[in-house]
Coordinates of C-alpha atoms in Angstrom, one line a residue:
X1295 CA 0.0 0.0 0.0
X1296 CA 2.9 2.4 0.7
X1297 CA 4.9 1.5 -2.4
X1298 CA 2.4 3.0 -4.9
X1299 CA 2.5 6.6 -3.5
X1300 CA 6.3 6.4 -3.4
X1301 CA 6.5 5.4 -7.0
X1302 CA 4.0 8.1 -7.9
X1303 CA 6.2 10.7 -6.1
X1304 CA 9.3 9.6 -7.8
X1305 CA 7.6 9.7 -11.2
X1306 CA 6.4 13.2 -10.5
X1307 CA 9.9 14.4 -9.7
X1308 CA 11.3 12.8 -12.9
X1309 CA 8.6 14.5 -15.0
X1310 CA 9.3 17.9 -13.4
X1311 CA 13.1 17.5 -13.8
X1312 CA 12.6 16.4 -17.4
X1313 CA 10.4 19.5 -18.1
X1314 CA 13.0 21.8 -16.6
X1315 CA 15.9 20.2 -18.5
X1316 CA 14.0 20.4 -21.8
X1317 CA 13.1 24.1 -21.2
X1318 CA 16.7 24.9 -20.4
X1319 CA 18.0 23.0 -23.4
X1320 CA 15.5 24.9 -25.7
X1321 CA 16.7 28.2 -24.1
X1322 CA 20.4 27.4 -24.7
X1323 CA 19.7 26.3 -28.2
X1324 CA 17.9 29.5 -29.0
X1325 CA 20.7 31.6 -27.5
X1326 CA 23.3 29.7 -29.6
X1327 CA 21.4 30.2 -32.7
X1328 CA 20.9 33.9 -32.0
X1329 CA 24.6 34.3 -31.3
X1330 CA 25.5 32.7 -34.6
X1331 CA 23.2 35.0 -36.4
X1332 CA 24.4 38.1 -34.6
X1333 CA 27.3 40.0 -36.3
X1334 CA 29.8 41.9 -34.1
X1335 CA 30.2 45.4 -35.5
X1336 CA 33.7 46.3 -36.6
X1337 CA 36.0 48.2 -34.3
X1338 CA 36.7 51.8 -35.5
X1339 CA 40.5 52.4 -35.6
X1340 CA 43.0 55.0 -36.9
X1341 CA 45.8 53.7 -39.1
X1342 CA 49.2 54.8 -40.2
X1343 CA 51.6 53.5 -42.9
X1344 CA 55.0 52.1 -42.2
X1345 CA 57.3 54.9 -43.3
X1346 CA 60.9 54.9 -44.5
X1347 CA 62.6 57.7 -42.6
X1348 CA 66.2 59.0 -42.3
X1349 CA 67.2 59.5 -38.7
X1350 CA 70.3 61.0 -37.2
X1351 CA 72.6 58.5 -35.6
X1352 CA 73.0 59.4 -32.0
X1353 CA 74.9 58.1 -29.0
X1354 CA 72.9 58.9 -25.9
X1355 CA 74.1 59.0 -22.3
X1356 CA 73.4 60.7 -19.0
X1357 CA 76.0 63.3 -18.0
X1358 CA 77.0 65.4 -15.1
X1359 CA 78.0 69.1 -15.3
X1360 CA 81.3 70.5 -14.0
X1361 CA 82.6 74.0 -14.0
X1362 CA 85.5 74.8 -16.3
X1363 CA 87.1 76.5 -13.3
X1364 CA 85.5 75.9 -9.8
X1365 CA 87.0 76.2 -6.3
X1366 CA 86.0 77.0 -2.8
X1367 CA 88.1 80.0 -1.9
X1368 CA 89.7 79.4 1.5
X1369 CA 92.0 81.2 4.0
X1370 CA 95.7 80.6 3.6
X1371 CA 96.7 82.0 7.0
X1372 CA 95.0 82.4 10.4
X1373 CA 93.6 85.9 10.9
X1374 CA 90.7 88.1 11.9
X1375 CA 88.2 89.2 9.2
X1376 CA 88.1 93.0 9.1
X1377 CA 86.3 93.6 5.8
X1378 CA 84.1 91.6 3.4
X1379 CA 84.0 93.0 -0.1
X1380 CA 82.2 90.1 -1.8
X1381 CA 78.5 90.1 -2.7
X1382 CA 77.0 86.6 -2.6
X1383 CA 75.8 85.5 -6.0
X1384 CA 77.7 88.3 -7.8
X1385 CA 79.9 88.0 -10.8
X1386 CA 83.5 88.9 -10.1
X1387 CA 86.7 89.3 -12.2
X1388 CA 90.2 88.0 -11.6
X1389 CA 91.8 89.9 -8.8
X1390 CA 88.7 91.4 -7.3
X1391 CA 88.9 91.7 -3.5
X1392 CA 86.8 89.2 -1.6
X1393 CA 87.8 89.3 2.1
X1394 CA 90.4 91.3 4.0
X1395 CA 92.0 89.9 7.1
X1396 CA 93.7 92.0 9.7
X1397 CA 97.1 93.1 8.4
X1398 CA 98.0 96.0 10.8
X1399 CA 100.9 94.1 12.3
X1400 CA 102.3 93.1 9.0
X1401 CA 101.9 96.6 7.6
X1402 CA 104.0 97.9 10.5
X1403 CA 106.6 95.2 10.0
X1404 CA 106.7 96.0 6.2
X1405 CA 107.5 99.7 6.9
X1406 CA 110.4 98.6 9.2
X1407 CA 111.6 96.1 6.6
X1408 CA 111.5 98.6 3.8
X1409 CA 113.5 101.1 5.9
X1410 CA 116.1 98.5 6.6
X1411 CA 116.2 97.6 2.9
X1412 CA 116.6 101.3 2.0
X1413 CA 119.5 101.6 4.5
X1414 CA 121.1 98.4 3.2
X1415 CA 120.8 99.7 -0.4
X1416 CA 122.6 102.9 0.6
X1417 CA 125.3 101.0 2.4
X1418 CA 125.7 98.7 -0.6
X1419 CA 126.0 101.6 -3.1
X1420 CA 128.6 103.3 -0.8
X1421 CA 130.6 100.0 -0.5
X1422 CA 130.4 99.6 -4.3
X1423 CA 131.9 103.0 -5.0
X1424 CA 134.6 102.5 -2.3
X1425 CA 135.5 99.1 -3.7
X1426 CA 136.2 100.7 -7.1
X1427 CA 138.8 103.0 -5.5
X1428 CA 140.1 100.2 -3.4
X1429 CA 139.2 102.0 -0.2
X1430 CA 137.4 99.0 1.4
X1431 CA 138.1 95.3 1.2
X1432 CA 136.1 93.1 -1.1
X1433 CA 134.7 91.3 1.9
X1434 CA 133.0 94.4 3.1
X1435 CA 131.4 94.8 -0.2
X1436 CA 130.2 91.2 -0.2
X1437 CA 128.8 91.7 3.3
X1438 CA 126.9 94.9 2.2
X1439 CA 125.4 93.0 -0.8
X1440 CA 124.3 90.2 1.4
X1441 CA 122.7 92.6 3.8
X1442 CA 120.8 94.2 1.0
X1443 CA 119.5 90.9 -0.4
X1444 CA 118.4 89.8 3.1
X1445 CA 116.5 93.1 3.7
X1446 CA 114.8 92.9 0.3
X1447 CA 113.8 89.2 1.0
X1448 CA 112.4 90.1 4.4
X1449 CA 110.3 92.8 2.9
X1450 CA 109.1 90.4 0.2
X1451 CA 108.1 87.9 2.8
X1452 CA 106.0 90.4 4.7
X1453 CA 104.3 91.5 1.4
X1454 CA 103.5 87.8 0.6
X1455 CA 101.8 87.5 4.0
X1456 CA 99.8 90.7 3.4
X1457 CA 98.8 89.3 -0.1
X1458 CA 97.7 86.0 1.4
X1459 CA 95.6 87.9 4.0
X1460 CA 94.1 90.0 1.3
X1461 CA 91.9 87.3 -0.4
X1462 CA 91.1 88.0 -4.0
X1463 CA 89.3 86.1 -6.8
X1464 CA 91.7 83.8 -8.5
X1465 CA 89.7 83.8 -11.7
X1466 CA 86.5 85.4 -13.2
X1467 CA 83.3 83.7 -12.2
X1468 CA 80.1 83.7 -10.1
X1469 CA 80.3 83.7 -6.3
X1470 CA 78.2 81.5 -4.0
X1471 CA 77.0 82.0 -0.5
X1472 CA 79.7 83.5 1.8
X1473 CA 80.6 81.4 4.9
X1474 CA 82.5 84.0 7.0
X1475 CA 81.5 87.1 9.0
X1476 CA 83.3 90.3 10.0
X1477 CA 85.2 89.9 13.3
X1478 CA 85.5 86.1 12.8
X1479 CA 88.9 84.5 13.4
X1480 CA 89.4 82.2 10.5
X1481 CA 92.2 79.6 10.4
X1482 CA 94.2 78.2 7.5
X1483 CA 91.9 76.2 5.2
X1484 CA 88.6 77.8 6.4
X1485 CA 86.2 77.9 3.5
X1486 CA 85.1 81.5 2.6
X1487 CA 83.0 81.3 -0.6
X1488 CA 82.4 79.1 -3.7
X1489 CA 83.6 80.6 -7.0
X1490 CA 82.5 78.9 -10.3
X1491 CA 83.2 79.9 -13.9
X1492 CA 79.9 78.9 -15.6
X1493 CA 80.2 79.9 -19.2
X1494 CA 81.3 77.7 -20.9
X1495 CA 80.7 74.5 -18.8
X1496 CA 82.0 70.9 -19.0
X1497 CA 79.7 67.9 -19.5
X1498 CA 81.2 64.6 -18.3
X1499 CA 79.6 61.3 -19.4
X1500 CA 80.3 57.6 -19.8
X1501 CA 79.9 55.4 -22.9
X1502 CA 80.5 51.7 -23.3
X1503 CA 83.8 50.6 -24.8
X1504 CA 81.8 49.3 -27.9
X1505 CA 81.1 52.9 -28.8
X1506 CA 84.7 54.1 -28.7
X1507 CA 84.7 54.9 -32.4
X1508 CA 81.5 56.9 -32.1
X1509 CA 82.9 59.5 -29.7
X1510 CA 85.7 61.6 -31.1
X1511 CA 86.9 65.1 -30.2
X1512 CA 85.0 67.6 -32.3
X1513 CA 81.8 65.6 -32.6
X1514 CA 78.8 67.8 -31.8
X1515 CA 76.7 67.1 -28.7
X1516 CA 73.2 68.2 -27.7
X1517 CA 72.3 68.7 -24.0
X1518 CA 68.8 68.6 -22.6
X1519 CA 67.7 68.8 -19.0
X1520 CA 64.6 69.3 -16.8
X1521 CA 66.4 72.3 -15.5
X1522 CA 66.2 74.1 -18.8
X1523 CA 63.0 75.7 -20.3
X1524 CA 60.8 73.2 -22.1
X1525 CA 62.2 72.3 -25.5
X1526 CA 65.5 74.1 -25.1
X1527 CA 68.5 72.3 -26.4
X1528 CA 72.1 73.4 -25.6
X1529 CA 74.8 72.5 -28.1
X1530 CA 78.5 72.0 -27.8
X1531 CA 81.3 69.6 -28.9
X1532 CA 83.4 66.8 -27.4
X1533 CA 86.7 68.3 -26.3
X1534 CA 88.4 65.3 -24.5
X1535 CA 88.2 61.5 -24.4
X1536 CA 90.0 59.6 -21.7
X1537 CA 92.9 57.5 -23.0
X1538 CA 92.0 54.6 -20.8
X1539 CA 88.8 52.5 -20.2
X1540 CA 87.7 51.9 -16.7
X1541 CA 88.5 48.2 -15.9
X1542 CA 85.6 47.8 -13.5
X1543 CA 82.8 49.0 -15.7
X1544 CA 84.4 48.9 -19.2
X1545 CA 83.2 52.4 -19.7
X1546 CA 85.0 55.3 -21.3
X1547 CA 84.9 58.8 -19.9
X1548 CA 84.1 61.6 -22.3
X1549 CA 84.1 65.4 -21.7
X1550 CA 82.3 67.9 -23.8
X1551 CA 82.2 71.7 -23.6
X1552 CA 79.0 73.6 -24.1
X1553 CA 78.0 77.2 -24.1
X1554 CA 76.0 78.3 -21.0
X1555 CA 74.5 81.7 -21.8
X1556 CA 72.2 82.8 -19.1
X1557 CA 74.0 80.3 -16.7
X1558 CA 70.9 78.0 -16.7
X1559 CA 73.2 75.0 -16.3
X1560 CA 75.0 74.6 -13.0
X1561 CA 77.8 72.3 -11.8
X1562 CA 76.5 69.1 -10.3
X1563 CA 73.3 68.9 -12.5
X1564 CA 72.6 65.8 -14.5
X1565 CA 71.7 66.2 -18.1
X1566 CA 70.8 64.0 -21.1
X1567 CA 73.6 63.9 -23.7
X1568 CA 73.3 63.0 -27.4
X1569 CA 76.4 62.8 -29.5
X1570 CA 75.5 63.4 -33.2
X1571 CA 77.3 61.1 -35.6
X1572 CA 78.5 62.2 -39.0
X1573 CA 76.3 59.7 -40.9
X1574 CA 72.5 59.2 -40.8
X1575 CA 70.6 56.0 -40.9
X1576 CA 67.5 54.8 -42.9
X1577 CA 64.9 53.1 -40.8
X1578 CA 61.3 51.8 -41.0
X1579 CA 59.3 53.8 -38.5
X1580 CA 55.8 53.6 -37.1
X1581 CA 54.1 55.7 -34.3
X1582 CA 55.1 54.4 -30.9
X1583 CA 51.4 54.2 -29.9
X1584 CA 51.0 51.4 -32.6
X1585 CA 53.0 49.0 -30.5
X1586 CA 51.4 46.5 -28.1
X1587 CA 54.1 46.0 -25.6
X1588 CA 54.3 42.6 -23.9
X1589 CA 56.9 40.6 -21.9
X1590 CA 57.1 37.8 -24.4
X1591 CA 57.3 40.0 -27.5
X1592 CA 56.1 43.3 -28.9
X1593 CA 53.5 43.3 -31.6
X1594 CA 51.5 45.5 -33.9
X1595 CA 48.2 45.0 -35.8
X1596 CA 48.5 45.1 -39.5
X1597 CA 45.4 46.0 -41.5
X1598 CA 44.7 43.6 -44.3
X1599 CA 42.0 43.5 -47.0
X1600 CA 39.8 40.4 -47.5
X1601 CA 36.8 39.7 -49.7
X1602 CA 34.0 41.9 -48.5
X1603 CA 30.6 40.3 -48.0
X1604 CA 27.3 41.8 -48.8
X1605 CA 26.4 44.5 -46.3
X1606 CA 29.8 44.2 -44.6
X1607 CA 30.3 47.5 -42.7
X1608 CA 34.1 46.8 -42.4
X1609 CA 34.4 46.5 -46.2
X1610 CA 36.5 43.3 -45.7
X1611 CA 39.2 44.9 -43.5
X1612 CA 40.6 42.8 -40.7
X1613 CA 43.6 43.1 -38.5
X1614 CA 46.4 40.6 -38.2
X1615 CA 48.7 40.6 -35.1
X1616 CA 52.3 40.8 -36.2
X1617 CA 55.2 40.3 -33.8
X1618 CA 58.1 42.8 -34.4
X1619 CA 61.5 43.6 -33.1
X1620 CA 61.9 47.3 -32.1
X1621 CA 64.9 49.6 -32.6
X1622 CA 65.5 53.1 -31.3
X1623 CA 63.0 55.9 -30.7
X1624 CA 62.7 59.4 -32.0
X1625 CA 60.0 61.7 -30.9
X1626 CA 56.6 60.1 -31.5
X1627 CA 58.1 57.3 -33.6
X1628 CA 59.8 54.0 -33.0
X1629 CA 62.0 52.1 -35.4
X1630 CA 61.2 48.6 -36.6
X1631 CA 64.2 46.3 -36.8
X1632 CA 62.2 43.4 -38.2
X1633 CA 58.7 42.2 -38.8
X1634 CA 57.3 44.8 -41.1
X1635 CA 57.8 46.0 -44.7
X1636 CA 57.4 49.5 -46.2
X1637 CA 53.9 50.7 -47.1
X1638 CA 52.1 48.2 -44.8
X1639 CA 49.3 49.8 -42.8
X1640 CA 49.2 49.4 -39.0
X1641 CA 46.7 50.4 -36.4
X1642 CA 48.1 53.6 -34.9
X1643 CA 46.0 54.0 -31.7
X1644 CA 43.9 51.8 -29.4
X1645 CA 45.7 48.5 -30.1
X1646 CA 45.0 47.2 -26.6
X1647 CA 41.4 46.6 -27.5
X1648 CA 42.0 44.5 -30.6
X1649 CA 42.3 40.8 -31.2
X1650 CA 43.8 38.8 -34.1
X1651 CA 41.4 38.5 -37.1
X1652 CA 39.0 41.2 -35.8
X1653 CA 37.1 43.3 -38.4
X1654 CA 37.8 47.0 -38.3
X1655 CA 36.5 50.2 -39.9
X1656 CA 39.2 52.8 -40.6
X1657 CA 38.5 56.4 -39.6
X1658 CA 41.6 58.7 -39.6
X1659 CA 39.7 61.9 -38.9
X1660 CA 40.9 62.0 -35.3
X1661 CA 44.4 60.6 -35.9
X1662 CA 46.9 62.7 -33.9
X1663 CA 49.9 64.3 -35.6
X1664 CA 53.0 62.3 -35.1
X1665 CA 56.4 64.2 -35.2
X1666 CA 60.0 63.4 -34.9
X1667 CA 60.6 66.4 -32.7
X1668 CA 57.4 67.2 -30.9
X1669 CA 57.0 70.4 -29.0
X1670 CA 54.4 69.9 -26.3
X1671 CA 52.6 73.1 -25.3
X1672 CA 52.0 74.0 -21.7
X1673 CA 48.3 74.0 -20.7

């Protein structure tokens, strides 16, 4: 009596499950059919042709600036500062007075030494005349000459001390911030002020030993830096190349000299250096935005023409992913070492949203302007 209701319940469950499975299968089949009938609209892209361009051959490096003449003026003798003639940040010429130490004692000693030298000169001249007439012995004449030389040397010694305490600019240049004050007792070696000759200025940089033939004295260089106004380039030339290669890094030290009008470049700054080679190179170039960068390999999407179907909004245009090997960069362009041929057309922007074989519609109305030497404008 209890088996019959149980069988009826199981049968009911089986019927319900069957109905649900059938309805679901019918729904999935309808979706699959609809998906096959639905056509994905083509992706709108901007394109650019692979161009044959002539680029300057450059050797690039990061350099450091150094003054042609640069020192920290320091005291040579211990003494008290009695006058400061320098103006921090001012331009000075060779021999301009910077700091005066107390020389009152040396000045008095110099007057005494000059008086002694004058007396010794008179004595020497008298002995010279008397020697000519054989009135005095030659030994007296020699003694008078020695006394004169000693007196003159003593006076010169005091003058040298006074000159060392009268601190002057050793060369023309721009002063830094002074580090002494009036009344201060400064000792030998105490720094007083930095003095730098800024125009022209040296640029020191390193290049690998493989590029030895590409850095010769006289080759032009171009300097750029974030310390310069946007877009400004400073030019100069290589003036020295070290005769030896560093054994630790196998790098060669090179020095260039560049003009520094306006003194915008300062010693210690880092700059970007480009050494211009005598010969140019021919390259295949595409916009840098056309490259899909990836760890395994870089690629681009080449636009190809296929047979267009009826009502095809893409007009038979599809993209093919092409792996490439990249070369150098110039402005908005990147060189292609291998993987493309001239006159091929590649997608220039938005490559990240494409897939291999996807239909595309070309619209270059909003294609940005690509330049070898772009000049961005400040907003």
